[in-house]
Each structure stands twice: as structure tokens, then as C-alpha cells.
């Protein structure tokens, strides 16, 4: 490879110095837990109050569910350097949460609205929420957890499904799962499916649903059990069933909720029907389940499941690539590098102005185009690698150009043009590094490594100070930049060696 021999070492050193700083300064100073505070003050190096999950902004929190980049960084450092202490530290966090911070079913006290208060040395819950479990695009490192505690990880994933699924016959679920829920039949339940858009008791958001099916799919991989994968596929397919013929875009949820707050507690029901339906011509079905709300992390999650499970994960890869292609064909606009907000039948919502306040904004809110940022470039690059679909390459190419990155070339050997102008936000975005690495893995062409390296240079220049990464006066425990550098270093140092797939940052 045409990469300076010492460059990968420089990137690893930067990531290791950042990690070493956090290991020294961010660890629980009481010594009673193996947990880490969410942030440090950049100037003093002292623990700072930082709330990732709407728990308590005034508390000194540790939020392991939202520290997955940190745990993956530690595991990656061990994989690259051979120093076992980094991964041991990450496993200790997982082991502690699985054994000491759960309800009677093994459901961990973490996630949205739940964290650990390091000053009070106890679990902390959001004051304006019930005591509930919530994961929304958190995607824990289940392989790391499995190494730390197999029985605890299995018990946890099963407890997640037990708490969140309301009706197993149609997979109605809620993004909030009660702790200490009575044990049910779990995978032995019967499934009927039936239609989508039904009136249910939960809010079946895909950002929570994807965490559910990701957990079950990974349990199937790790344990060898077939039943969890069956249920993971059923749940993922519920969103596919919302697609409209000829368009192919899935809804953000697959059910309606009669108890959702449309405008405070006084008005309840389907929030899109309440706020949007009066503004849309007849003939268009307007539910929350028929709104196009693209979430690239969800598609990358499905691709990661497909990659992890190999042949058994084929349906997840297919569904994800179909979804991405539908977004590109029905909603993408290259002129301004954006996606048009719309109903899943293709009816554009761009310019629609709300005439009453509600869930989607106050009166006067105007629906605007959705920028195709670096997270979409990464998604399409990953999709191309795992499918070889030339349309997904075209989408990655268009978005890269729209971000000011230049021409990524063609997959058949056409070389990329001039890349990375001297300015622009994308030039220092860790997600561009991951996207370029996907193109490199797909083609084996060093040009994409060199481009990723340019991004790394800009990332280091803009955010790496005093041997640690800083963000607005904080050193954040979950900063994804060190992890991106480690993946780049791994690709630079050995063309055939890659760290485990990353998709969540």
C-alpha cells in the first residue's frame, strides 16, 4: 500500500492518548464502580455534568448505553496494540451493568431516561418519565457484552423483548419498557401478523424497533438459537409491510396509537392525522406510519446484522438496500443534496405549513427538505459494499459531491477526482472516514484510504488538543473520533485486516 509506514502508528497514538486521559480522569473517583463519567471539562480535566439521555442535567451521570463508542474504542485499542487492559476495562463495565444494575429480570438500568448517578452511587431516572427502559439507536456491543457475561447478556436481551412487546400476535410494542415486568412466554408466543396501521397501545418507532430486532438477531448469532432470529425478522418486516407499491419507502412506525399526545394531554390519537391530514388532499393516507422520516443509523444497523449473520442475515441486507434505493429514487434531489419530506406514497410535504400546534411543531411550522449529510454518505457506501448495487454507489457519489467532497469516481476502476477542498464541515467529519473505508473495502483502492487520511488530518487539526479530543469545552466519553482513527489505522497497516463493523456513531 502507498501509505507511509508510520502514519497508522500516529493515528493509534492519538486515539490511545485520548483514551489514556479518560481512563485516568473520567473513572468513578469513589472507586466503587468501574463506570466512567459522561464528560470532563476541557480546561480543568474535572468531571463535568453531561446528560446524554434526558435523565438529569444537574447530576454527575454515567450513561453506559450511550458510551458504546467509548467501549468499542477500548476494544479496538486492544485489538491493535495487543494491550489487554483496554478491553478488560470495557468488559468490566459490561459485567458490572449486567450483574449489578438490573431489575429482577436482568433488564439493565440504562438507556433513554436512565443512567447512573456517580455522586449518589445509584441508578437515576428522569423525573418526568415513568421508571422505564428505552433504547433508541443505541445498539450496544453485544459481542463485547457476551464475552464479559454470556448468561447476563442472554438474560438482558430476553428481558428487553419481555418488557417492550405488548402484543406478540402483531408485535405491537412501546419504546418504553417497564422494569420488573411479569415473565411471559417470550419466543414461544404465537405470531399472526395481520395488517399494519392497526390501532395499538404502543408507539412502534423504528429507532426503538431496530434496537429490539438488533438485540434478538445478535442473540441468535451468539447463542446459536433460531427463535430470536425468527422474531427479529418478523419485527423488521413489519416496517417493510408499510411500503407503498411503486415507491418502496417504509413508515417510521407500523401502527397507530390512540393514546399518543397530539396537543398535550387533552388531545390524543394519531399525531399526523391530527396535525397534517387536514392539509393533505383526499386520497392520501396520513398516519404517523405513512411519514418518510429517514434514519441512516437504522439502515446501517440492518446492514450490520446482515454482515454479522452471513447467509442467515440476507433478508436484513435486502430490506436495507431496497429502502436506501427507494429513498434515492423517490425522494433524493441532487440540486441541493437533500431528501424531499413526503408521505410514503410519494406525496411531497415540502412547503406544507402547519395551521395548528402539535407534535410536529407549533402553528406556522413549515416542512423543509432534509439535508443529505455525511451520515447518508456513509450509509450508501456501506450499502454498496454489501450489495454491489451500482445505484447505491451513484447515491454515495452524488452525496459526496453535494457535501463538497468532490468526485469519488466509479466502482469499475474510474479513479476519483480531486477531493476535499480546504474548507467545509464534511472535511473534518468522522463519518466521512467510515464512508471512505467502506469504499476502500468494496474496491481495494488506496485512493479512498488517502482521502480518509485527509479527513483525519482535518479532524486532528480542528478538535485534537493537548492529546485529547475536545467538543465545545468538553472531553466527551462517547466521542467517535478516536474510534474512526483506529479503523483507519487498521486499514492502513494491513489491507486484509479490519476491526469489527461500526455503524452506530
Coordinates of C-alpha atoms in Angstrom, one line a residue:
X1 CA 0.0 0.0 0.0
X2 CA 1.1 3.5 -0.7
X3 CA 0.8 4.7 2.8
X4 CA 3.7 5.9 5.0
X5 CA 4.6 3.2 7.4
X6 CA 4.5 5.4 10.4
X7 CA 1.1 7.0 9.7
X8 CA -1.0 4.3 11.2
X9 CA 1.1 4.5 14.4
X10 CA 0.4 8.2 14.7
X11 CA -3.3 7.7 14.5
X12 CA -3.2 4.9 17.1
X13 CA -1.1 7.0 19.4
X14 CA -3.6 9.9 19.2
X15 CA -6.5 7.5 20.0
X16 CA -4.6 5.9 22.8
X17 CA -3.5 9.2 24.4
X18 CA -7.2 10.3 24.3
X19 CA -8.3 7.0 25.9
X20 CA -5.5 7.1 28.5
X21 CA -6.5 10.6 29.5
X22 CA -10.1 9.4 30.0
X23 CA -9.0 6.3 31.9
X24 CA -7.2 8.4 34.3
X25 CA -9.6 11.3 34.7
X26 CA -13.1 10.1 33.9
X27 CA -13.2 6.9 36.0
X28 CA -15.6 6.8 39.0
X29 CA -13.5 8.6 41.6
X30 CA -15.1 6.8 44.5
X31 CA -13.6 3.5 43.2
X32 CA -16.9 1.7 43.9
X33 CA -17.8 1.1 40.3
X34 CA -15.9 0.5 37.0
X35 CA -18.0 3.2 35.4
X36 CA -17.0 6.5 33.7
X37 CA -18.5 9.9 33.9
X38 CA -20.0 11.2 30.6
X39 CA -17.7 14.2 30.2
X40 CA -14.8 16.1 31.5
X41 CA -14.2 19.9 31.5
X42 CA -11.6 20.6 28.8
X43 CA -9.7 23.1 30.8
X44 CA -9.6 21.6 34.3
X45 CA -9.9 17.9 33.4
X46 CA -12.5 17.6 36.2
X47 CA -15.8 15.6 35.8
X48 CA -18.5 17.6 34.1
X49 CA -22.3 17.3 34.2
X50 CA -23.4 16.0 30.9
X51 CA -26.7 14.2 30.1
X52 CA -26.8 12.1 27.0
X53 CA -30.3 10.7 27.6
X54 CA -32.7 13.2 29.1
X55 CA -32.2 12.0 32.7
X56 CA -31.0 14.8 34.9
X57 CA -28.8 17.7 33.6
X58 CA -27.8 18.6 37.2
X59 CA -26.4 15.2 38.1
X60 CA -22.9 13.7 37.6
X61 CA -24.0 10.9 35.3
X62 CA -22.5 7.8 33.8
X63 CA -24.6 6.5 30.8
X64 CA -23.1 3.2 29.6
X65 CA -25.8 2.7 27.0
X66 CA -24.6 6.0 25.4
X67 CA -20.9 5.2 25.9
X68 CA -20.8 2.5 23.2
X69 CA -18.2 4.4 21.1
X70 CA -16.0 4.5 24.2
X71 CA -16.3 0.8 24.9
X72 CA -15.7 0.0 21.2
X73 CA -12.7 2.3 21.3
X74 CA -11.2 0.4 24.2
X75 CA -11.8 -3.0 22.5
X76 CA -10.2 -1.7 19.3
X77 CA -7.2 -0.5 21.1
X78 CA -6.6 -3.9 22.5
X79 CA -7.1 -5.5 19.0
X80 CA -4.5 -3.1 17.5
X81 CA -1.9 -2.8 20.3
X82 CA -2.3 -6.1 22.0
X83 CA -2.6 -4.4 25.4
X84 CA -5.3 -6.4 27.1
X85 CA -6.1 -3.7 29.7
X86 CA -8.2 -1.6 27.4
X87 CA -10.6 -4.3 26.5
X88 CA -10.6 -5.6 30.1
X89 CA -11.8 -2.2 31.2
X90 CA -14.7 -2.3 28.7
X91 CA -15.7 -5.8 29.8
X92 CA -15.7 -4.7 33.4
X93 CA -18.2 -2.0 32.6
X94 CA -20.4 -4.5 30.8
X95 CA -20.1 -7.1 33.6
X96 CA -21.0 -4.6 36.2
X97 CA -24.1 -3.4 34.4
X98 CA -25.3 -6.9 33.7
X99 CA -24.7 -8.1 37.2
X100 CA -25.3 -5.1 39.5
X101 CA -27.5 -2.7 37.7
X102 CA -30.6 -4.7 36.5
X103 CA -34.1 -5.4 37.6
X104 CA -35.2 -8.9 38.7
X105 CA -35.4 -10.0 35.1
X106 CA -31.9 -8.8 34.1
X107 CA -33.2 -5.6 32.4
X108 CA -30.3 -3.1 32.7
X109 CA -30.9 0.3 34.2
X110 CA -29.6 2.3 31.3
X111 CA -30.7 4.0 28.0
X112 CA -33.1 6.8 27.3
X113 CA -34.2 8.5 30.6
X114 CA -32.0 6.2 32.8
X115 CA -28.4 6.4 33.8
X116 CA -26.1 6.0 36.9
X117 CA -25.5 8.9 39.3
X118 CA -21.9 8.8 40.3
X119 CA -22.3 11.2 43.3
X120 CA -25.4 9.4 44.7
X121 CA -24.0 6.0 43.7
X122 CA -27.3 4.7 42.4
X123 CA -29.4 4.4 39.3
X124 CA -31.0 7.7 38.2
X125 CA -34.3 8.1 36.3
X126 CA -35.9 11.1 34.5
X127 CA -38.3 12.8 36.8
X128 CA -40.9 13.4 34.1
X129 CA -40.9 9.8 32.9
X130 CA -42.0 6.5 34.5
X131 CA -39.3 4.1 35.5
X132 CA -38.8 2.6 32.1
X133 CA -36.2 1.0 29.9
X134 CA -35.6 2.7 26.5
X135 CA -33.1 2.1 23.7
X136 CA -33.3 4.2 20.5
X137 CA -30.5 3.6 18.1
X138 CA -28.1 2.8 21.0
X139 CA -27.1 -0.6 19.5
X140 CA -25.0 -2.0 22.4
X141 CA -21.8 -4.0 21.6
X142 CA -23.4 -7.4 22.3
X143 CA -20.3 -9.3 21.3
X144 CA -18.3 -7.4 23.9
X145 CA -21.1 -8.0 26.5
X146 CA -21.3 -11.7 25.6
X147 CA -17.6 -12.1 26.3
X148 CA -18.0 -10.3 29.6
X149 CA -21.1 -12.3 30.7
X150 CA -22.9 -14.7 28.4
X151 CA -25.7 -15.6 30.8
X152 CA -26.3 -11.9 31.7
X153 CA -26.3 -10.8 28.0
X154 CA -28.9 -13.5 27.1
X155 CA -31.0 -12.7 30.1
X156 CA -30.8 -9.0 29.2
X157 CA -31.9 -9.3 25.6
X158 CA -34.8 -11.6 26.5
X159 CA -35.8 -9.1 29.2
X160 CA -35.8 -6.3 26.7
X161 CA -38.3 -8.1 24.5
X162 CA -40.3 -9.3 27.5
X163 CA -40.7 -5.7 28.7
X164 CA -41.3 -3.9 25.4
X165 CA -43.6 -6.2 23.4
X166 CA -47.2 -5.5 24.2
X167 CA -48.9 -7.9 21.8
X168 CA -46.8 -10.7 20.4
X169 CA -49.5 -11.7 17.8
X170 CA -48.9 -8.5 15.9
X171 CA -45.7 -7.2 17.5
X172 CA -47.3 -4.0 18.9
X173 CA -44.6 -2.6 21.2
X174 CA -43.7 0.6 23.0
X175 CA -40.3 2.3 23.1
X176 CA -40.7 2.4 26.9
X177 CA -40.5 -0.9 28.6
X178 CA -41.4 -1.2 32.3
X179 CA -38.9 -2.7 34.7
X180 CA -39.8 -5.8 36.7
X181 CA -42.4 -6.8 34.0
X182 CA -44.0 -10.2 34.6
X183 CA -42.4 -13.0 32.7
X184 CA -44.2 -14.0 29.5
X185 CA -43.8 -16.9 27.0
X186 CA -41.2 -14.9 25.1
X187 CA -40.1 -16.7 21.9
X188 CA -42.8 -19.4 22.4
X189 CA -45.5 -16.8 21.8
X190 CA -47.7 -17.2 18.7
X191 CA -47.5 -14.7 15.8
X192 CA -50.3 -13.9 13.5
X193 CA -49.0 -10.7 11.8
X194 CA -52.2 -9.4 10.0
X195 CA -52.2 -5.9 8.7
X196 CA -50.1 -2.8 9.6
X197 CA -51.5 0.6 10.5
X198 CA -53.6 -1.0 13.2
X199 CA -54.6 0.8 16.4
X200 CA -52.3 -0.4 19.1
X201 CA -51.2 0.5 22.6
X202 CA -47.6 1.5 21.8
X203 CA -45.6 3.8 19.6
X204 CA -43.7 1.5 17.3
X205 CA -40.9 3.9 16.3
X206 CA -38.3 2.3 14.1
X207 CA -35.4 3.9 16.1
X208 CA -36.6 1.7 19.1
X209 CA -37.7 -1.2 16.9
X210 CA -34.3 -1.5 15.3
X211 CA -32.7 -1.8 18.7
X212 CA -35.1 -4.6 19.5
X213 CA -34.5 -6.6 16.4
X214 CA -30.8 -5.9 16.5
X215 CA -30.6 -7.4 20.0
X216 CA -32.6 -10.5 19.0
X217 CA -30.6 -11.1 15.9
X218 CA -27.3 -10.8 17.8
X219 CA -28.6 -13.2 20.4
X220 CA -29.3 -15.7 17.6
X221 CA -25.8 -15.3 16.3
X222 CA -24.1 -15.6 19.7
X223 CA -26.2 -18.3 21.2
X224 CA -27.0 -20.4 18.1
X225 CA -30.7 -20.2 18.9
X226 CA -33.1 -20.0 15.9
X227 CA -36.1 -18.4 17.6
X228 CA -34.7 -15.0 18.4
X229 CA -33.8 -14.5 14.7
X230 CA -37.3 -15.5 13.6
X231 CA -38.7 -12.8 15.8
X232 CA -36.1 -10.2 14.7
X233 CA -37.1 -10.8 11.1
X234 CA -40.8 -10.6 11.9
X235 CA -40.4 -7.2 13.7
X236 CA -38.2 -5.8 10.9
X237 CA -40.7 -7.0 8.3
X238 CA -43.5 -5.1 10.0
X239 CA -41.9 -1.8 8.7
X240 CA -41.4 -3.3 5.2
X241 CA -45.1 -4.1 5.2
X242 CA -45.9 -0.3 5.4
X243 CA -44.3 0.3 2.0
X244 CA -46.5 1.5 -0.8
X245 CA -46.3 -0.2 -4.2
X246 CA -44.2 1.7 -6.7
X247 CA -42.5 3.8 -4.1
X248 CA -40.9 1.4 -1.6
X249 CA -40.4 3.8 1.4
X250 CA -41.2 2.3 4.8
X251 CA -43.0 4.2 7.5
X252 CA -41.3 5.4 10.7
X253 CA -43.7 3.1 12.6
X254 CA -46.2 0.4 11.6
X255 CA -49.1 1.1 14.0
X256 CA -51.3 3.9 15.3
X257 CA -51.7 4.9 18.9
X258 CA -54.9 6.2 20.3
X259 CA -53.2 7.4 23.5
X260 CA -50.4 9.5 21.9
X261 CA -50.4 13.2 22.8
X262 CA -51.4 15.2 19.8
X263 CA -51.6 18.6 21.6
X264 CA -50.9 18.0 25.3
X265 CA -52.9 15.5 27.3
X266 CA -56.2 17.0 26.1
X267 CA -56.0 15.8 22.5
X268 CA -54.9 12.2 21.8
X269 CA -54.7 10.0 18.8
X270 CA -52.6 9.6 15.7
X271 CA -50.5 12.8 15.7
X272 CA -50.1 13.0 11.9
X273 CA -53.8 12.7 11.4
X274 CA -54.4 15.4 13.9
X275 CA -51.9 17.9 12.5
X276 CA -51.3 17.0 8.9
X277 CA -54.4 15.2 7.5
X278 CA -56.5 18.4 7.1
X279 CA -53.7 19.9 4.9
X280 CA -53.4 16.9 2.5
X281 CA -55.7 16.3 -0.5
X282 CA -58.1 13.4 -0.2
X283 CA -56.8 10.0 -1.5
X284 CA -53.7 10.1 0.6
X285 CA -53.5 8.1 3.8
X286 CA -52.0 10.3 6.5
X287 CA -50.8 8.4 9.6
X288 CA -47.6 8.6 11.6
X289 CA -46.9 5.3 9.9
X290 CA -47.0 6.9 6.4
X291 CA -44.4 9.6 7.1
X292 CA -41.0 9.5 5.5
X293 CA -38.5 10.1 8.3
X294 CA -35.1 8.7 7.1
X295 CA -32.8 7.4 9.8
X296 CA -29.4 6.3 8.3
X297 CA -28.4 4.5 11.5
X298 CA -31.3 2.2 11.2
X299 CA -30.3 1.1 7.7
X300 CA -26.7 0.7 8.8
X301 CA -28.0 -1.4 11.6
X302 CA -29.7 -3.8 9.2
X303 CA -26.6 -4.0 7.1
X304 CA -24.6 -4.8 10.2
X305 CA -27.0 -7.6 11.1
X306 CA -26.7 -8.9 7.5
X307 CA -22.9 -8.9 7.7
X308 CA -22.8 -10.4 11.2
X309 CA -25.1 -13.3 10.3
X310 CA -23.8 -14.0 6.8
X311 CA -26.3 -16.1 4.8
X312 CA -28.8 -16.0 7.6
X313 CA -28.8 -12.2 7.5
X314 CA -29.7 -12.0 3.9
X315 CA -33.2 -10.6 4.4
X316 CA -31.9 -7.7 6.5
X317 CA -29.4 -6.8 3.8
X318 CA -32.1 -6.9 1.2
X319 CA -34.6 -4.8 3.2
X320 CA -32.0 -2.2 3.9
X321 CA -30.7 -1.9 0.3
X322 CA -34.3 -1.8 -1.0
X323 CA -35.0 1.0 1.5
X324 CA -32.0 3.1 0.5
X325 CA -32.7 2.7 -3.2
X326 CA -36.3 3.8 -2.6
X327 CA -35.1 6.9 -0.7
X328 CA -32.8 7.7 -3.6
X329 CA -35.3 7.2 -6.4
X330 CA -38.4 8.7 -4.8
X331 CA -37.0 11.5 -2.5
X332 CA -33.4 12.5 -3.3
X333 CA -32.8 15.8 -5.0
X334 CA -29.2 16.3 -6.2
X335 CA -29.6 20.0 -6.9
X336 CA -29.4 20.8 -3.2
X337 CA -28.3 17.4 -1.9
X338 CA -31.4 16.8 0.1
X339 CA -34.4 14.5 0.5
X340 CA -37.9 15.8 0.0
X341 CA -40.1 15.3 3.0
X342 CA -43.1 13.3 1.9
X343 CA -45.7 10.7 2.7
X344 CA -44.6 7.2 1.9
X345 CA -46.9 7.2 -1.2
X346 CA -44.7 9.9 -2.7
X347 CA -46.8 12.9 -1.9
X348 CA -44.5 15.8 -1.1
X349 CA -44.8 17.7 2.2
X350 CA -42.2 20.3 1.3
X351 CA -43.7 23.7 2.0
X352 CA -46.7 22.5 3.9
X353 CA -47.3 24.9 6.8
X354 CA -48.9 23.7 10.0
X355 CA -52.1 25.5 10.9
X356 CA -52.3 24.2 14.5
X357 CA -49.7 23.3 17.1
X358 CA -48.9 19.7 17.9
X359 CA -46.2 17.0 17.9
X360 CA -44.7 18.1 14.6
X361 CA -44.2 21.7 15.7
X362 CA -46.0 24.9 16.6
X363 CA -48.5 26.6 14.3
X364 CA -46.7 28.1 11.3
X365 CA -44.0 25.3 11.1
X366 CA -43.0 24.7 7.5
X367 CA -41.9 21.3 6.3
X368 CA -38.4 21.7 4.7
X369 CA -36.1 19.5 2.8
X370 CA -33.9 17.0 4.7
X371 CA -30.2 17.6 4.2
X372 CA -28.2 14.6 2.9
X373 CA -25.3 14.8 5.4
X374 CA -22.3 12.7 6.0
X375 CA -24.4 10.0 7.7
X376 CA -26.1 9.3 4.4
X377 CA -22.8 9.1 2.5
X378 CA -21.6 6.5 5.0
X379 CA -24.9 4.6 4.7
X380 CA -24.8 4.4 0.9
X381 CA -21.1 3.5 0.8
X382 CA -21.8 0.6 3.3
X383 CA -24.8 -0.4 1.3
X384 CA -22.7 -0.6 -1.9
X385 CA -20.0 -2.7 -0.2
X386 CA -22.5 -5.3 1.0
X387 CA -24.7 -5.4 -2.2
X388 CA -22.7 -4.2 -5.2
X389 CA -25.7 -2.3 -6.3
X390 CA -24.4 0.4 -8.7
X391 CA -27.3 2.7 -7.8
X392 CA -26.2 2.9 -4.2
X393 CA -22.7 3.9 -5.5
X394 CA -24.3 6.6 -7.5
X395 CA -26.1 7.9 -4.4
X396 CA -22.8 7.9 -2.4
X397 CA -21.2 9.7 -5.3
X398 CA -23.9 12.4 -5.5
X399 CA -24.0 13.0 -1.8
X400 CA -20.2 13.2 -1.6
X401 CA -20.3 15.9 -4.3
X402 CA -23.1 17.7 -2.5
X403 CA -21.1 17.8 0.6
X404 CA -18.2 19.5 -1.3
X405 CA -16.0 16.4 -1.2
X406 CA -15.5 16.2 -5.0
X407 CA -15.8 13.2 -7.2
X408 CA -15.4 9.7 -5.7
X409 CA -15.0 8.1 -9.2
X410 CA -16.6 4.9 -10.3
X411 CA -16.6 1.4 -8.8
X412 CA -15.3 -0.2 -12.0
X413 CA -11.9 1.4 -11.8
X414 CA -12.5 5.0 -12.7
X415 CA -10.3 7.0 -10.4
X416 CA -11.7 9.6 -8.0
X417 CA -11.1 13.2 -9.0
X418 CA -9.8 16.0 -6.8
X419 CA -11.2 15.5 -3.3
X420 CA -11.6 17.5 -0.1
X421 CA -11.4 21.3 -0.6
X422 CA -9.7 23.3 2.0
X423 CA -12.9 24.1 3.9
X424 CA -16.3 22.7 4.7
X425 CA -17.8 20.8 7.6
X426 CA -17.6 17.5 5.9
X427 CA -13.8 17.8 5.6
X428 CA -13.5 17.0 9.3
X429 CA -16.4 14.6 9.9
X430 CA -15.6 11.2 11.3
X431 CA -18.5 9.7 9.3
X432 CA -16.7 10.6 6.1
X433 CA -13.7 8.4 7.3
X434 CA -16.1 5.5 7.9
X435 CA -17.7 6.0 4.5
X436 CA -14.4 6.2 2.7
X437 CA -13.3 3.0 4.4
X438 CA -16.4 1.3 3.1
X439 CA -15.5 2.3 -0.4
X440 CA -11.9 1.1 0.2
X441 CA -13.2 -2.3 1.4
X442 CA -15.5 -2.5 -1.6
X443 CA -12.8 -1.7 -4.2
X444 CA -9.4 -2.3 -2.6
X445 CA -8.3 1.0 -4.0
X446 CA -5.8 3.0 -1.9
X447 CA -7.3 6.3 -3.1
X448 CA -10.1 6.1 -0.5
X449 CA -7.6 5.4 2.3
X450 CA -5.7 8.6 1.3
X451 CA -9.0 10.6 1.3
X452 CA -9.9 9.2 4.7
X453 CA -6.5 10.2 5.9
X454 CA -7.0 13.8 4.7
X455 CA -10.2 13.9 6.8
X456 CA -8.3 12.5 9.8
X457 CA -5.8 15.3 9.4
X458 CA -8.5 17.9 9.5
X459 CA -10.2 16.2 12.4
X460 CA -7.0 16.2 14.4
X461 CA -6.3 19.9 13.5
X462 CA -9.8 21.1 14.5
X463 CA -10.5 19.0 17.6
X464 CA -7.4 17.3 19.0
X465 CA -5.7 19.5 21.6
X466 CA -3.4 18.6 24.5
X467 CA -3.6 14.9 23.4
X468 CA -7.3 14.6 23.6
X469 CA -10.4 15.4 21.5
X470 CA -12.5 18.4 22.7
X471 CA -16.0 19.4 21.9
X472 CA -17.3 22.8 23.0
X473 CA -15.3 22.9 26.2
X474 CA -15.8 19.2 27.0
X475 CA -14.0 16.0 26.6
X476 CA -16.8 13.6 25.8
X477 CA -16.6 9.9 26.8
X478 CA -18.5 8.9 23.7
X479 CA -16.6 10.9 21.2
X480 CA -16.5 8.8 18.0
X481 CA -13.3 10.4 16.6
X482 CA -10.8 8.1 18.2
X483 CA -12.7 5.1 17.0
X484 CA -12.7 6.4 13.4
X485 CA -8.9 6.9 13.7
X486 CA -8.4 3.3 14.9
X487 CA -10.4 1.9 12.0
X488 CA -8.4 4.0 9.6
X489 CA -5.1 2.9 11.2
X490 CA -6.2 -0.8 10.9
X491 CA -6.9 -0.4 7.2
X492 CA -3.6 1.4 6.6
X493 CA -1.5 -1.1 8.4
X494 CA -2.9 -4.3 6.9
X495 CA -5.1 -4.4 3.8
X496 CA -6.6 -7.7 4.8
X497 CA -7.4 -6.8 8.5
X498 CA -10.3 -4.8 9.7
X499 CA -11.8 -4.1 13.1
X500 CA -15.4 -5.2 13.7
X501 CA -18.1 -3.4 11.8
X502 CA -19.1 0.0 13.2
X503 CA -22.4 1.5 12.2
X504 CA -23.8 3.4 15.2
X505 CA -21.8 6.6 15.7

